[in-house]
PDB file of C-alpha atoms in Angstrom:
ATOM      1  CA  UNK A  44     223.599  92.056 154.146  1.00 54.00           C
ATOM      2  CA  UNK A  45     225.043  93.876 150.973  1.00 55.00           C
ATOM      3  CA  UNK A  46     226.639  90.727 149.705  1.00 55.00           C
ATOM      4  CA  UNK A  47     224.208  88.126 150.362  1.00 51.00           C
ATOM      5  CA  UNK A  48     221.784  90.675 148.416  1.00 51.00           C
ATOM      6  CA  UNK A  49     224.134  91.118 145.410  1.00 50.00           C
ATOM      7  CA  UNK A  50     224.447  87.135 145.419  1.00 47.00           C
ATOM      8  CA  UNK A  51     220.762  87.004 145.173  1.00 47.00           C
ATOM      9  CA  UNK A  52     220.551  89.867 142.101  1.00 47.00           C
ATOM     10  CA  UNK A  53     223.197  88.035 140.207  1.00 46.00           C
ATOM     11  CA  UNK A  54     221.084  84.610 141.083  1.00 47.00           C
ATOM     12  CA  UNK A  55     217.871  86.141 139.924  1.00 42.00           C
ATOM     13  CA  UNK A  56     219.747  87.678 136.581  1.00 45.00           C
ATOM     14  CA  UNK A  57     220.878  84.308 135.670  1.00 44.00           C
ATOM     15  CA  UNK A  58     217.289  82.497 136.532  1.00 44.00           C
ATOM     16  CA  UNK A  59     216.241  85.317 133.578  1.00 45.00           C
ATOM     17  CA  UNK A  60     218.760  85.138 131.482  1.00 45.00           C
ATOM     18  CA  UNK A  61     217.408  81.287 130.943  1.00 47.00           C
ATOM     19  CA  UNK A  62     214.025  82.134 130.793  1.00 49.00           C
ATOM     20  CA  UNK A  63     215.034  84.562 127.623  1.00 50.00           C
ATOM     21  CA  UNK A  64     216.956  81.959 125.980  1.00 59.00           C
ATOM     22  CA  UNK A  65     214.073  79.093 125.751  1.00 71.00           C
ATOM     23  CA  UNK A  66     212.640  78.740 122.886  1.00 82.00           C
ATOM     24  CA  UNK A  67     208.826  79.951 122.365  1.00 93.00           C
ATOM     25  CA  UNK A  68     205.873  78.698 120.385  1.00 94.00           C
ATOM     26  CA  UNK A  69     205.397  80.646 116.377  1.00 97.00           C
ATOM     27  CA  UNK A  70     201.648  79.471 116.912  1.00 97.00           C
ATOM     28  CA  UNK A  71     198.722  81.901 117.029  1.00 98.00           C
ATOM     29  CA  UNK A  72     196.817  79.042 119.467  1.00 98.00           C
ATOM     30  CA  UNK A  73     196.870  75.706 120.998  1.00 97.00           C
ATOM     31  CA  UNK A  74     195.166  73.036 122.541  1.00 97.00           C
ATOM     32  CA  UNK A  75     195.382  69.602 123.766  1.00 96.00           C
ATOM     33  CA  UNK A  76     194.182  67.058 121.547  1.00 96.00           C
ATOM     34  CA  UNK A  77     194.115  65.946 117.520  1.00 96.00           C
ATOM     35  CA  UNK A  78     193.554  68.279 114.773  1.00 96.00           C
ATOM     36  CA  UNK A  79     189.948  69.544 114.987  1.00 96.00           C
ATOM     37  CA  UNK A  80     187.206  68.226 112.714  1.00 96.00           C
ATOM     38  CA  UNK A  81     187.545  70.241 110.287  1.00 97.00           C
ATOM     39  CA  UNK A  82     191.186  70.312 109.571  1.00 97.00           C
ATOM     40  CA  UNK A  83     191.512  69.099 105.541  1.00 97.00           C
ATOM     41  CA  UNK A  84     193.786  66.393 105.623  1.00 96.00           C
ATOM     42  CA  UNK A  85     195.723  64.762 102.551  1.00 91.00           C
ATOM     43  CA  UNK A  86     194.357  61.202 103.955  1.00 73.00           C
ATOM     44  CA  UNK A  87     192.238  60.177 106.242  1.00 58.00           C
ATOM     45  CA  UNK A  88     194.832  58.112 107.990  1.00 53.00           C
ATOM     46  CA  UNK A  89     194.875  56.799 111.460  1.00 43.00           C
ATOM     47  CA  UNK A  90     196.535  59.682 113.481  1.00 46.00           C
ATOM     48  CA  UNK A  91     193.899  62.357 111.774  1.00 48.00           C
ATOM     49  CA  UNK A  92     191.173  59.457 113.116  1.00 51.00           C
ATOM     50  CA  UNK A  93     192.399  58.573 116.157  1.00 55.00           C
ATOM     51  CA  UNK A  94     195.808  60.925 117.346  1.00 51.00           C
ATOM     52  CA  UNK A  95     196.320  58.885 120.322  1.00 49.00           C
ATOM     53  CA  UNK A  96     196.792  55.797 118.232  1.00 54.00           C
ATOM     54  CA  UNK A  97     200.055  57.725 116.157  1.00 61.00           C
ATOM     55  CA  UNK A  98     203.169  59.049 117.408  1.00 73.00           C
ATOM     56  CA  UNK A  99     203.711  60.955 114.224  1.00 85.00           C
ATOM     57  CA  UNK A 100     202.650  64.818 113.482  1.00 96.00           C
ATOM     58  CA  UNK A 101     199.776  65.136 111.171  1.00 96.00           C
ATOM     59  CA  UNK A 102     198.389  68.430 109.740  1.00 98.00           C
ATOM     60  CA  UNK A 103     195.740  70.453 107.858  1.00 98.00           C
ATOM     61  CA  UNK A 104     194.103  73.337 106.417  1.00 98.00           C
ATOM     62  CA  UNK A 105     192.435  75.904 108.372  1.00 98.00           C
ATOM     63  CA  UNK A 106     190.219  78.654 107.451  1.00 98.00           C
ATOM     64  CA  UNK A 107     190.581  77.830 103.481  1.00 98.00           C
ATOM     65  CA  UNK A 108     194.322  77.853 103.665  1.00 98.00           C
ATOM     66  CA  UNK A 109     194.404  80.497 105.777  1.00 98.00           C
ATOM     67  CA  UNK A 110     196.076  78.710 108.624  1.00 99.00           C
ATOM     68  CA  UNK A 111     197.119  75.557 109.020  1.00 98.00           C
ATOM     69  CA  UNK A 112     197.306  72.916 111.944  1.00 98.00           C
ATOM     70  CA  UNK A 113     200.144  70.739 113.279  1.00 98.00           C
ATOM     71  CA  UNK A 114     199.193  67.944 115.754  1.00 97.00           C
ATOM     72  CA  UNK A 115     202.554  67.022 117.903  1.00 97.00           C
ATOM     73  CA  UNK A 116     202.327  63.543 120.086  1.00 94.00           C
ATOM     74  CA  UNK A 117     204.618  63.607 123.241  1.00 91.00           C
ATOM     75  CA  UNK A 118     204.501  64.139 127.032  1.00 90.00           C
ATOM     76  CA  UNK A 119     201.452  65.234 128.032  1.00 90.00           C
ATOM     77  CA  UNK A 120     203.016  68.026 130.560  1.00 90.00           C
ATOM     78  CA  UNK A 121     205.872  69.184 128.542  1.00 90.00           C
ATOM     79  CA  UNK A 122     204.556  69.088 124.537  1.00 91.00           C
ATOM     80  CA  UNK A 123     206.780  69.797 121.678  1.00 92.00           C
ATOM     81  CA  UNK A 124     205.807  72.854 120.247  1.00 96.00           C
ATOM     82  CA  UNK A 125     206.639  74.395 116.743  1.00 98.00           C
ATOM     83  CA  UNK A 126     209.452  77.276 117.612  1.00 97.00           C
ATOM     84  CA  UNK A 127     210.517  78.264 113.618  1.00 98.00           C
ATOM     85  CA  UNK A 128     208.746  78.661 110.529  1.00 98.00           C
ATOM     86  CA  UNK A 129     210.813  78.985 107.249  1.00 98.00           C
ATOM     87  CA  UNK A 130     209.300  78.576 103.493  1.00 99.00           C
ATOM     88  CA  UNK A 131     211.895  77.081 101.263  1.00 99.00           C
ATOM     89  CA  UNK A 132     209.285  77.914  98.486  1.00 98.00           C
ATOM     90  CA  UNK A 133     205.826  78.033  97.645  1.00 98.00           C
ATOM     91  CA  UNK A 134     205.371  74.329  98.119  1.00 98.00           C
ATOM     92  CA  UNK A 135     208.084  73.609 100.816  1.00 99.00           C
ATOM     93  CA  UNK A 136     207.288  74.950 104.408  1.00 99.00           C
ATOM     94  CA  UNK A 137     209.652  73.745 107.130  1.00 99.00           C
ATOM     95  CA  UNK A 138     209.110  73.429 110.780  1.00 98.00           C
ATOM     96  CA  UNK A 139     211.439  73.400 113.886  1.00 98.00           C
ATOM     97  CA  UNK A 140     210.490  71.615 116.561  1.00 96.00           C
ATOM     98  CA  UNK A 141     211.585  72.645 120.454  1.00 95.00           C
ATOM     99  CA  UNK A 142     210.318  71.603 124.301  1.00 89.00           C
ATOM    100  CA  UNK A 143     211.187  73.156 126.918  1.00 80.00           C
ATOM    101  CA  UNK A 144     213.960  71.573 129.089  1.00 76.00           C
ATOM    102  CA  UNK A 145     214.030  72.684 132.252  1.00 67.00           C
ATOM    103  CA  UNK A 146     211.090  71.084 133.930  1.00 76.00           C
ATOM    104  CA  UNK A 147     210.393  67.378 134.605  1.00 85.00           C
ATOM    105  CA  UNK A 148     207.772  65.582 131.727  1.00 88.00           C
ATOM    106  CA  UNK A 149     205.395  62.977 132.822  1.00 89.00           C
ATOM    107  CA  UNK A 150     205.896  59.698 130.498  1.00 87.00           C
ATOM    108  CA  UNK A 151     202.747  60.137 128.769  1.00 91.00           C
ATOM    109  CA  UNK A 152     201.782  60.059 125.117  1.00 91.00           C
ATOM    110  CA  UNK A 153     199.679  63.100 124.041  1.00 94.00           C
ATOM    111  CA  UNK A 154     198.668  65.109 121.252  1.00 96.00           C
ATOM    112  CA  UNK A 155     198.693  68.099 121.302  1.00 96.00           C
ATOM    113  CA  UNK A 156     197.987  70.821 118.553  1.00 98.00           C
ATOM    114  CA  UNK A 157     199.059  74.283 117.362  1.00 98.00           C
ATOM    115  CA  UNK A 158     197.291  76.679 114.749  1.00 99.00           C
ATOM    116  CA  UNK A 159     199.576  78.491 112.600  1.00 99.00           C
ATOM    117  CA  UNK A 160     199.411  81.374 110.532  1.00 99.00           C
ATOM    118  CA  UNK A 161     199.911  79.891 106.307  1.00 99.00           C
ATOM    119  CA  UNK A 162     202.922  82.635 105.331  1.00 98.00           C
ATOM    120  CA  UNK A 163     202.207  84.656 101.960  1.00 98.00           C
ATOM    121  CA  UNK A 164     204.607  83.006  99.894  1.00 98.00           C
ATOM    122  CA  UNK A 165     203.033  79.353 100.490  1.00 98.00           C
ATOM    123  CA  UNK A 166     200.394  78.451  97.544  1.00 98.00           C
ATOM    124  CA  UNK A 167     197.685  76.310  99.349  1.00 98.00           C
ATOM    125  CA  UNK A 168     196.017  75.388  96.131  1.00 98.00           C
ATOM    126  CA  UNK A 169     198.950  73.388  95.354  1.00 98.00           C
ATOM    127  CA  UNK A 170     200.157  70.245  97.620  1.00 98.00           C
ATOM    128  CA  UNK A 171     202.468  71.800  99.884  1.00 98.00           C
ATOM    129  CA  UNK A 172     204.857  69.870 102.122  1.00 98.00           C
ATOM    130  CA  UNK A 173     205.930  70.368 105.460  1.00 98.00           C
ATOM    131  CA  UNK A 174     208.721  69.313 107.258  1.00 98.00           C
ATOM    132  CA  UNK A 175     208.042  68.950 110.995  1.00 97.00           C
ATOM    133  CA  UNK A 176     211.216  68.210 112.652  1.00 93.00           C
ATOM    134  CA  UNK A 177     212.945  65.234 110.753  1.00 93.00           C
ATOM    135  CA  UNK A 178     209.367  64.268 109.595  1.00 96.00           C
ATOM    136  CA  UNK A 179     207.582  64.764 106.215  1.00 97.00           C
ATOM    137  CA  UNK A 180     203.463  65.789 106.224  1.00 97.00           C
ATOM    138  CA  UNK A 181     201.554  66.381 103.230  1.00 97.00           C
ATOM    139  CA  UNK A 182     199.105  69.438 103.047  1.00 98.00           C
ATOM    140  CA  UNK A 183     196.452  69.027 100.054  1.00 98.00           C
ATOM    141  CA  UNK A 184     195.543  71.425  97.580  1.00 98.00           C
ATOM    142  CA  UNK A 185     193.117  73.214  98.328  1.00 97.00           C
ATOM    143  CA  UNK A 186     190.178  74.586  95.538  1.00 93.00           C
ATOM    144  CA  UNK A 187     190.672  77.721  94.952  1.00 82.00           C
TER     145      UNK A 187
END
């Protein structure tokens, strides 16, 4: 009885150890979908139309620059979520990009969206670009 219960601690340890290793989302919220109405955009392109129709991210400003919103296409039940945050400089924000591997993904195409805090050092009244992954997004000014 001892051993088989110190096999299952040590297989229960390693099932956590995992768990603390994945990657987690830097978003304040989320939610399945495009970026909401009122999300300013630097165009009014397709995928901030119609997300389903892109497989590219798109974002905008929240909350007068506030925040700001990333919309992420992929598998419905296992979306790509934004996992780092770093600002190369006022007008240079870049995201990392992670999913979790361990479960099985339906092959589905899906927006999905995540709200982000805007960091201090980013200047929203200029055009700011993001990097999401190995893809470039625009942000607009904003007025200030």
């Amino acid at each position: 009885m001892g051993k088989s219960c110190g096999v299952t601690v040590v297989g229960l340890a390693a099932i956590l150890a995992g768990c603390a290793a994945s990657p987690s989302s830097i978003s304040e919220s989320d939610f399945r979908g495009g970026l909401p109405s009122e999300a300013i955009t630097a165009d009014l392109d397709t995928h901030a139309k119609e997300p389903y129709l892109s497989l590219g991210p798109a974002a905008g400003w929240l909350d007068a620059g506030a925040k700001f919103a990333v919309a992420l296409s992929g598998s419905s039940s296992c979306p790509a979520f934004p996992s780092s945050i770093q600002v190369l400089n006022s007008q240079h924000v870049k995201l990392e990009v992670a999913t979790h591997d361990a479960q099985a993904c339906t092959a589905d195409m899906a927006p999905h969206t995540y709200v982000i805090k805007t960091p201090a050092d980013v200047d929203s009244s200029r055009e700011v670009t993001l990097d999401v992954g190995e893809t470039r997004v625009l942000l607009p000014p904003l007025p200030r």
